[in-house]
XYZ file of C-alpha atoms in Angstrom:
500
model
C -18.114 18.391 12.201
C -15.833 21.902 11.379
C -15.413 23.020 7.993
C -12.805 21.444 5.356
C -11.244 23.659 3.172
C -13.402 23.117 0.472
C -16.001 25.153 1.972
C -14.405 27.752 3.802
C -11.231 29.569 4.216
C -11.746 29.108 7.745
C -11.485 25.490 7.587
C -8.616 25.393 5.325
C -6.955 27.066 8.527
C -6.344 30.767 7.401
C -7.506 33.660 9.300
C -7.171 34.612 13.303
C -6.911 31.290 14.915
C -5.910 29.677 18.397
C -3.049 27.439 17.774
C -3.757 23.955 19.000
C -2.073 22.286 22.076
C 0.271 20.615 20.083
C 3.246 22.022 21.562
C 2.382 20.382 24.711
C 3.359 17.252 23.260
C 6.892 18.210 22.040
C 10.359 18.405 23.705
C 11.460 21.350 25.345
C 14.042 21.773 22.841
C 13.725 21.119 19.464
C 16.262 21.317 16.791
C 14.959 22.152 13.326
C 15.717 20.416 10.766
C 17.372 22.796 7.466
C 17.656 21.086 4.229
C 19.751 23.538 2.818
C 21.944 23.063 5.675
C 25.590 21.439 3.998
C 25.939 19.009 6.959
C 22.119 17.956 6.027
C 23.227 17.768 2.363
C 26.234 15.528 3.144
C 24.725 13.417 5.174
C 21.866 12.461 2.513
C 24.194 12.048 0.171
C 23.517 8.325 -0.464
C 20.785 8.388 -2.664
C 23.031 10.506 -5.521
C 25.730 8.400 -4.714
C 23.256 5.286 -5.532
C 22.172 6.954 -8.673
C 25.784 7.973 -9.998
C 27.555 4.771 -8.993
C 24.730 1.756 -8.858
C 21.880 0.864 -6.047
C 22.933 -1.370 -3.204
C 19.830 -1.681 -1.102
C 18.868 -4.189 -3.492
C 21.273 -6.697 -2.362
C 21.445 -4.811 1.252
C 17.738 -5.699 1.382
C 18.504 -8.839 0.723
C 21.084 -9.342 3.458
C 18.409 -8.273 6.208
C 15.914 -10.774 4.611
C 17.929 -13.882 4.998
C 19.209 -12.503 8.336
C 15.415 -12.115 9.605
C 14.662 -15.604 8.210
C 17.513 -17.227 10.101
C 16.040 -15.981 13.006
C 12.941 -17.376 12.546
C 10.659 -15.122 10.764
C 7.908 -15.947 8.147
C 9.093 -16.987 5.023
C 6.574 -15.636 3.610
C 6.367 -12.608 5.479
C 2.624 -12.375 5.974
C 1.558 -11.102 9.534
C -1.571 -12.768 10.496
C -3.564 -11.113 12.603
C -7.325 -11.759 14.066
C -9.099 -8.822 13.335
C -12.825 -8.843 13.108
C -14.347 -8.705 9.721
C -15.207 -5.235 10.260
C -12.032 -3.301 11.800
C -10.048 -0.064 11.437
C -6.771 1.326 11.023
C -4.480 4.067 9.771
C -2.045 5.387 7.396
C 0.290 8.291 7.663
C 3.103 8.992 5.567
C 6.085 10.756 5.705
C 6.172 11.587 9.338
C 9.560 11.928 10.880
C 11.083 15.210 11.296
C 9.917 16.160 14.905
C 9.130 19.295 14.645
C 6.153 21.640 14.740
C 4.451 20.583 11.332
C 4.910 16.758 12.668
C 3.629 16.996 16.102
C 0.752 18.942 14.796
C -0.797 15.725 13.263
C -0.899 14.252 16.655
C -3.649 15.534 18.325
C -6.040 14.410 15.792
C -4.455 11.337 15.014
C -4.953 10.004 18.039
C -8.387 11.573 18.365
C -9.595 10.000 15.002
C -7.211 6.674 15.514
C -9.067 5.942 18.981
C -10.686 2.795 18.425
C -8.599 1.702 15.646
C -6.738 -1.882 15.314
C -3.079 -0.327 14.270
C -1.693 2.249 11.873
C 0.812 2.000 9.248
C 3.858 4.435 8.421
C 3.873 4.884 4.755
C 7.315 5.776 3.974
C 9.696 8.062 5.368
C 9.955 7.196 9.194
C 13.186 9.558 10.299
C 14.548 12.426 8.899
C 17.029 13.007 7.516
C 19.315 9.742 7.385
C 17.150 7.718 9.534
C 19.576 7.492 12.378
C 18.646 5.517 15.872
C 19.053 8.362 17.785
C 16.323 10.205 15.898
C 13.774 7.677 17.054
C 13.157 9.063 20.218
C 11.242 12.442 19.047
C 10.163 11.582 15.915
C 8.429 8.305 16.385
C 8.646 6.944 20.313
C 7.656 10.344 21.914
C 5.066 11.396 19.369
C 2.656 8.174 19.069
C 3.319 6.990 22.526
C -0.238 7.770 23.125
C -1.626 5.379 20.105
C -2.687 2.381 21.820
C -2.139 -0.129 19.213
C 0.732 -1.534 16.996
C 2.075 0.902 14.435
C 3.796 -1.027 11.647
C 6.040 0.312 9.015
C 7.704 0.834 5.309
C 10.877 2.384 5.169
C 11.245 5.630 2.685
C 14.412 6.568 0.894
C 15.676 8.619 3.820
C 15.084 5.712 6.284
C 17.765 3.795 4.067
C 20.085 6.611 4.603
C 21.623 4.348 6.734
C 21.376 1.351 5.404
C 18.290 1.125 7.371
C 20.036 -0.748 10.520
C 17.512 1.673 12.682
C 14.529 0.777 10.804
C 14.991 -2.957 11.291
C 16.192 -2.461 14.913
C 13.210 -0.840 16.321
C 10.229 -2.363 13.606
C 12.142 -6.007 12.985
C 12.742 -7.568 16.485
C 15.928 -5.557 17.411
C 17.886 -6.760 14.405
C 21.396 -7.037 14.855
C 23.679 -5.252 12.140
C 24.849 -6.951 9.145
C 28.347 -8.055 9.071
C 29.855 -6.082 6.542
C 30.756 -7.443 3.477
C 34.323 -7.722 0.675
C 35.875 -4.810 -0.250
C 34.989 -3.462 -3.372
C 37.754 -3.739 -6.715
C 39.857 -0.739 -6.436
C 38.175 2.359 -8.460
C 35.803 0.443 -9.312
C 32.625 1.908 -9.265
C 31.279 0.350 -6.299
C 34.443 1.397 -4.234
C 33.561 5.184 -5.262
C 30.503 4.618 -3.740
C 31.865 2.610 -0.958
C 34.539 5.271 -0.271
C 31.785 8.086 -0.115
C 28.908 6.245 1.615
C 27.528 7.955 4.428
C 27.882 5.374 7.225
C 25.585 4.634 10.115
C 26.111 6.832 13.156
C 26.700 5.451 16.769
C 23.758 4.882 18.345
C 23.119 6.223 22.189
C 21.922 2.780 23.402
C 20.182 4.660 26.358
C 18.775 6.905 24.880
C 17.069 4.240 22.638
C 16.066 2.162 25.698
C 14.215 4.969 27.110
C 12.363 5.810 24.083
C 11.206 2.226 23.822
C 9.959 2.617 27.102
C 7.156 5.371 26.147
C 5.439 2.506 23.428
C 6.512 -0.682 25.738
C 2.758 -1.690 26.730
C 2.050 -4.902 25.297
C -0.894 -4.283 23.209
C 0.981 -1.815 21.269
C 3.744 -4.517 20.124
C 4.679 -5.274 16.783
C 7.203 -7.316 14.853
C 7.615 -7.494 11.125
C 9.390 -9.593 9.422
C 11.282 -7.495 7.345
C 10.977 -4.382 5.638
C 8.530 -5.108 3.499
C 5.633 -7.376 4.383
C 1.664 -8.568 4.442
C -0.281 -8.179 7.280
C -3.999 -10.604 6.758
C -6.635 -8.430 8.717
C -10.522 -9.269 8.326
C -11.281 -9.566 4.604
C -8.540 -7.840 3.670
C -4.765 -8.503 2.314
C -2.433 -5.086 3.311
C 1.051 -5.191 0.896
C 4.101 -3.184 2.112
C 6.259 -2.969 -0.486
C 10.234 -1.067 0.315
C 11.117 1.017 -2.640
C 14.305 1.803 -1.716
C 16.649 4.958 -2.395
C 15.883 5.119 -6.512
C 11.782 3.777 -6.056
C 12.509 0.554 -7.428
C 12.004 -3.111 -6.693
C 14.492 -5.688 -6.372
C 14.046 -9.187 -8.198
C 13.970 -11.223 -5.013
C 11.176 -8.415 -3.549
C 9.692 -8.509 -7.135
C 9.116 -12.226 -6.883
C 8.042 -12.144 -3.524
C 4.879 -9.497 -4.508
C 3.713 -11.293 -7.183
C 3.199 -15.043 -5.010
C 1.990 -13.002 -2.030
C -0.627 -10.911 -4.565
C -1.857 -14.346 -5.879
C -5.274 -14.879 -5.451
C -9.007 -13.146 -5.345
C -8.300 -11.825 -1.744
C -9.538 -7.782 -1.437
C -5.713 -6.060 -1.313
C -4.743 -2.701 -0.266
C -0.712 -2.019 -1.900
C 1.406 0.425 1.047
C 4.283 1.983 -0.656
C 6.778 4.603 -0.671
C 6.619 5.624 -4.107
C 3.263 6.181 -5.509
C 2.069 5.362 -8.408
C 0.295 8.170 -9.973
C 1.490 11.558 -8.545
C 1.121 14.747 -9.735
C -0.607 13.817 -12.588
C 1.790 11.608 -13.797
C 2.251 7.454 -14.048
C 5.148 6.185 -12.451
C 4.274 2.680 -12.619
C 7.618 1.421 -10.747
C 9.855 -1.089 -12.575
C 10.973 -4.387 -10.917
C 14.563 -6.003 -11.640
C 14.154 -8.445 -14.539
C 11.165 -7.201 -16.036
C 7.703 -5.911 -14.899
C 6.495 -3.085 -12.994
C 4.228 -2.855 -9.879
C 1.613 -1.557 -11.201
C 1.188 -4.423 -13.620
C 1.027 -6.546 -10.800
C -1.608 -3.974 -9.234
C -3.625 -3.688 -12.300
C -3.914 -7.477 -12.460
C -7.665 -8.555 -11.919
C -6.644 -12.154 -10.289
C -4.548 -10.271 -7.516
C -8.068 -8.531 -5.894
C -6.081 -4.883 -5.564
C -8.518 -2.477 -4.862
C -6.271 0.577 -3.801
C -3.132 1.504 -3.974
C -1.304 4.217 -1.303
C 2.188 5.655 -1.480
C 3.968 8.205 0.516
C 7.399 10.531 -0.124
C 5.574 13.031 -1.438
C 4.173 15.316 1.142
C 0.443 15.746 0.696
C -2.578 14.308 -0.460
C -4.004 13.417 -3.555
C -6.240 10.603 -5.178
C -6.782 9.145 -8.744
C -9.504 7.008 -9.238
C -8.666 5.115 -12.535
C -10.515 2.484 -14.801
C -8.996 -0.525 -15.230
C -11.154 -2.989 -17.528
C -14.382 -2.047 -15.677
C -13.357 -1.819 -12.428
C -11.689 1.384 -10.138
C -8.419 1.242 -8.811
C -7.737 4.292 -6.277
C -4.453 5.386 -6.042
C -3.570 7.436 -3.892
C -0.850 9.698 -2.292
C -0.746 10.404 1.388
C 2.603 11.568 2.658
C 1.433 14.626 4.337
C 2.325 13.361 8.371
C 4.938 15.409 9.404
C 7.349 16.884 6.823
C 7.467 19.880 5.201
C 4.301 20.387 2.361
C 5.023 19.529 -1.203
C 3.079 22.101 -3.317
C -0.422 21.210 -5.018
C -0.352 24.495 -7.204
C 2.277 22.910 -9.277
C -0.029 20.163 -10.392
C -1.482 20.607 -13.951
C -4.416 20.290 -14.980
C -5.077 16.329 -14.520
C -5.743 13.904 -17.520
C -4.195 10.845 -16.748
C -5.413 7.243 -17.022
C -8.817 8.985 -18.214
C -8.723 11.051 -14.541
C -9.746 14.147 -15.324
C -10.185 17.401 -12.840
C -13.669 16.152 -12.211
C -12.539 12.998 -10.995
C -9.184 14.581 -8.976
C -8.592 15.311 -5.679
C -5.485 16.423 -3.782
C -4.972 18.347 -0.073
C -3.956 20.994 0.107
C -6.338 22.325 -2.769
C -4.059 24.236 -5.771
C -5.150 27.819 -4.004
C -4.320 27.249 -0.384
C -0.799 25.653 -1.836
C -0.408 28.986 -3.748
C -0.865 31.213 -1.083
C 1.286 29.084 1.479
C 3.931 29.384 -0.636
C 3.683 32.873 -1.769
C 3.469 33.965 2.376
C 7.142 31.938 2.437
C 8.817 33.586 -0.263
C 7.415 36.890 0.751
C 9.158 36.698 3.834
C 12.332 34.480 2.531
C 12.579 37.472 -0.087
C 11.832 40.285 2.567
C 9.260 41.133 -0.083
C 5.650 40.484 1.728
C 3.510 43.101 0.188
C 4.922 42.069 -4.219
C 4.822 38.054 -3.245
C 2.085 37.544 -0.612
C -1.416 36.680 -2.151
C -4.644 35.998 -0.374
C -6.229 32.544 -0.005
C -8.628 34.207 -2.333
C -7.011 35.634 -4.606
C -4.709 32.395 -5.209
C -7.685 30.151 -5.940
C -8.910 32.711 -8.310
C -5.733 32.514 -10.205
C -5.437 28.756 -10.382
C -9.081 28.485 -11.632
C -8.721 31.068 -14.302
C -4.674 29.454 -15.416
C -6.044 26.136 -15.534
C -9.367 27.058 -16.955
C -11.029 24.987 -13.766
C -13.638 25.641 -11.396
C -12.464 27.070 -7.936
C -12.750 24.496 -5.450
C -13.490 26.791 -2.842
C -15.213 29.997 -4.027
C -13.094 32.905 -3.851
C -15.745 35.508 -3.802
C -17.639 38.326 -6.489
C -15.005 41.000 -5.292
C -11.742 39.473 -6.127
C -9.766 40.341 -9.365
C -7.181 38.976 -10.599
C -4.397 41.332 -11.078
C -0.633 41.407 -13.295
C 0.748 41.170 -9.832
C -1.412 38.319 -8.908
C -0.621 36.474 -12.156
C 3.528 37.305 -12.027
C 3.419 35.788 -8.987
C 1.658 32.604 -9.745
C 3.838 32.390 -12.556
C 7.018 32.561 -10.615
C 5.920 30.305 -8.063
C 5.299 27.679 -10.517
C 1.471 27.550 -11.190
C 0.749 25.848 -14.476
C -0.782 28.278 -17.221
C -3.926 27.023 -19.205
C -3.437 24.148 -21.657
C -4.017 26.920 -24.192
C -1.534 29.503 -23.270
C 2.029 29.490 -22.334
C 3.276 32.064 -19.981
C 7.252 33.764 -20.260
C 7.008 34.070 -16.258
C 6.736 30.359 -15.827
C 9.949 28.897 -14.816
C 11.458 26.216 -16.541
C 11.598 23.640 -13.994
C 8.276 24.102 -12.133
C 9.504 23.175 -8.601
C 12.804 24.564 -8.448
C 11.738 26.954 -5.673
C 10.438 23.776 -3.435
C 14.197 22.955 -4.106
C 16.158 26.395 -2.775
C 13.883 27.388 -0.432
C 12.262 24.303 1.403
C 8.929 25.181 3.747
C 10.530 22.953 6.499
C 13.489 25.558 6.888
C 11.039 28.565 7.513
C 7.195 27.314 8.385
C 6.639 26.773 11.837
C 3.432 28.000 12.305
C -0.156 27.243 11.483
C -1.696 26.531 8.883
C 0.764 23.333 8.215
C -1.933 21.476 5.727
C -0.587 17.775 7.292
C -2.849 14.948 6.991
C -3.380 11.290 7.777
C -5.458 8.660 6.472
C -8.268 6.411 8.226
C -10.103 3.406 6.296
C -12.704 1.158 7.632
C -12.569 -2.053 6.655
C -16.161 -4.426 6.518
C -16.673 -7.654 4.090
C -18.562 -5.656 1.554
C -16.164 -2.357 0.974
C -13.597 0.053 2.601
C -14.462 3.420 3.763
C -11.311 5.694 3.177
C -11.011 8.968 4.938
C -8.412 12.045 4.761
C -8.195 14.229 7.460
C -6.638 17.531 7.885
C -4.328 18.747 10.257
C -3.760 22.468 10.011
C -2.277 23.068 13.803
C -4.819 25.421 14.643
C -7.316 24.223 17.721
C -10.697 24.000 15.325
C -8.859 21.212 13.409
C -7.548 20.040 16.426
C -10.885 19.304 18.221
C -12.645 18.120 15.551
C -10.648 17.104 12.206
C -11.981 17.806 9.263
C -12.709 15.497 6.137
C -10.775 16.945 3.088
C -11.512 13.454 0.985
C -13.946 10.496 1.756
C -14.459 7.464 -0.722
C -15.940 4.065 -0.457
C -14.316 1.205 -2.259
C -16.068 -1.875 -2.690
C -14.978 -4.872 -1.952
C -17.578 -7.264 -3.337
């Protein structure tokens, strides 16, 4: 098995390496995807819209819902399949925005996936609005190869519009909704209504022939909606859809609590996570009640609890009355990397550093970001640090061990401390730094990695968890886009959950 980056630089992906065959795998042409772009900007518009002038998915969610029912699906949305007691399958989060970072994943997806029962999509499916037309490179062409069904959650961006695409290609081919009254004038749901960003015409033949690359029959799946259960071996799987705003509607909110009911091991899918960046975000329901209470419940049976949207990996393994709860974030698939070096110090939930783990670690984030801004800023030799010398700075600003030794001979300079500060890296609990800016991720903000990063190492990574009657085996893996990780992908994370 290669190296992870907790125990060499190597395997974290820095140095002289081949870059892996990836690229075989993608179009000829690929158009990159700019989030400071103003035509990207307008076009994702819906989610401020949704927080200036109220949230419609709730009742837009609805709409599909009653509209799947009618046509038969399972009221109570469980997918019942006849797994084994002992089976596989995946999670990967945050996939869609078919370029180089997202296509790098692929290779050792389907390398680790290979005898796997299916794979779930936590969050995030196509960037940036979710549009039909983006299905064909950022979901048909890349997984063609995965033998088995692939089910799905939508993210906020998948609801970008109004998530007709997500239910046509995951939900049967739904049909679109009729549309519905016109809002009061100046209201301020016509506002919204006169600004929404509207679904795009889809290329019906270009859709056809993407369906064509996953058409075999054992990779076929239906859901009945966009959120779901899917009853595998001894275990219950929960999508829940968050939305634009990561909330719950009532009617979904009901619908979680009956279908959590009961001593049955469950594993919660969702595109907001619960405890990110060492915070709580415990994610209210309409009418009272959060998921997590439902989570946290002992006569539910949760036993994990995985979220994407946020694009990398980390895990929190918290006490709840005597028994651990891992929650965990794994949105690294495909988009562009969400710094780790921003994290603070973690104690949260009585998770402390020693307990913690995220992917990328804190010093690899650091130094990926400071090789981004050094060329952004046409300022390489001021902003570019070392693998080395950015894990030495974390440790000492956080007053933590290095998770990856840095070695006797490194010192940590002004310059290397200016720029940690700028970049965002917390200061010790003890100390307060006048470098550190006051929003720590402003600079993920104006200068996103997607717009600039396109080659290795990318720091993706997917999930696998191995499911028997007595506990399930979950497994991160890394995906730098070098060949070494390629080959054989290393484990950045591995715990067992019990079941019993």
């Amino acid at each position: 098995m290669s190296d992870s980056s907790r125990e060499t630089a190597e395997g974290a992906g820095w140095g002289e390496a081949e870059r892996g065959a990836y690229r075989q795998l993608m179009p000829n042409h690929v158009e990159k995807l700019y989030w400071l772009n103003p035509r990207t900007m307008w076009a994702a518009r819906n989610g401020v819209l949704a927080s200036w002038f109220g949230d419609p998915t709730g009742r837009t969610r609805g709409r599909w819902v009653a509209q799947r029912a009618a046509a038969g699906a399972a009221p109570d949305k469980v997918i019942r399949r006849a797994d084994a007691d002992r089976f596989s399958f995946m999670v990967i989060g945050d996939t869609g925005e078919g370029d180089d970072p997202q296509y790098a994943v692929v290779p050792g997806f389907l390398k680790v996936s290979e005898d796997t029962d299916f794979a779930v999509i936590a969050s995030d499916v196509i960037y940036p609005v979710g549009a039909a037309d983006d299905y064909a490179t950022k979901f048909f062409r890349p997984y063609q190869d995965y033998p088995a069904p692939i089910y799905a959650i939508p993210g906020n961006h998948d609801w970008y519009e109004d998530l007709g695409a997500f239910m046509r290609v995951f939900c049967g081919d739904a049909p679109p909704l009729p549309p519905e009254p016109k809002p009061r004038p100046l209201s301020p749901a016509w506002w919204r209504a006169l600004l929404w960003h509207r679904p795009s015409r889809t290329d019906e033949h270009l859709l056809a022939r993407a369906r064509a690359l996953r058409s075999a029959p054992e990779q076929g799946a239906e859901q009945p909606g966009p959120y779901w259960a899917i009853d595998a071996g001894p275990v219950r799987i929960v999508g829940i859809d968050t939305g634009l705003l990561g909330t719950l509607d009532a009617e979904q909110g009901a619908w979680l609590r009956e279908v959590s009911r009961g001593p049955r091991p469950k594993i919660l899918v969702t595109g907001s996570p619960l405890y990110v960046d060492g915070e709580h975000h415990p994610c209210p329901i309409d009418g009272g009640g959060t998921v997590d209470d439902i989570v946290r419940d002992p006569a539910h049976g949760y036993v994990a609890a995985i979220g994407g949207d946020i694009h990398n990996y980390q895990r929190y393994p918290v006490d709840v009355g005597g028994r651990t709860l891992q929650y965990v974030v794994a949105g690294g698939g495909g988009a562009f990397m969400h710094a780790t070096h921003t994290i603070p110090r973690v104690s949260v939930a009585d998770v402390t550093e020693d307990d913690f783990r995220c992917y990328p670690l804190r010093g690899d984030s650091l130094a990926f970001y400071s090789r981004l801004y050094g060329r952004r800023l046409r300022m390489p030799r001021f902003f570019t640090l070392t693998a080395a010398e950015a894990t030495a700075v974390i440790a000492e600003r956080l007053g933590i061990k290095p998770s990856r030794e840095p070695g006797p001979e490194i010192r940590v300079t002004r310059r290397i401390r200016l720029v940690a500060s700028l970049l965002g890296a917390g200061g010790r609990p003890d100390r307060t730094s006048r470098f550190r800016l006051p929003v720590k991720k402003i600079y993920t903000q104006l200068f996103s990695p997607g717009s600039a990063t396109y080659s290795p190492p990318f720091f993706k990574c997917f999930l696998r968890l191995d499911v028997t009657p007595e506990a399930v085996r979950l497994r991160c893996f890394a995906a730098t886009g070098n060949r070494t990780q390629e080959v054989d992908p290393p484990v950045e994370d591995e715990v067992v959950i019990p079941l019993t």
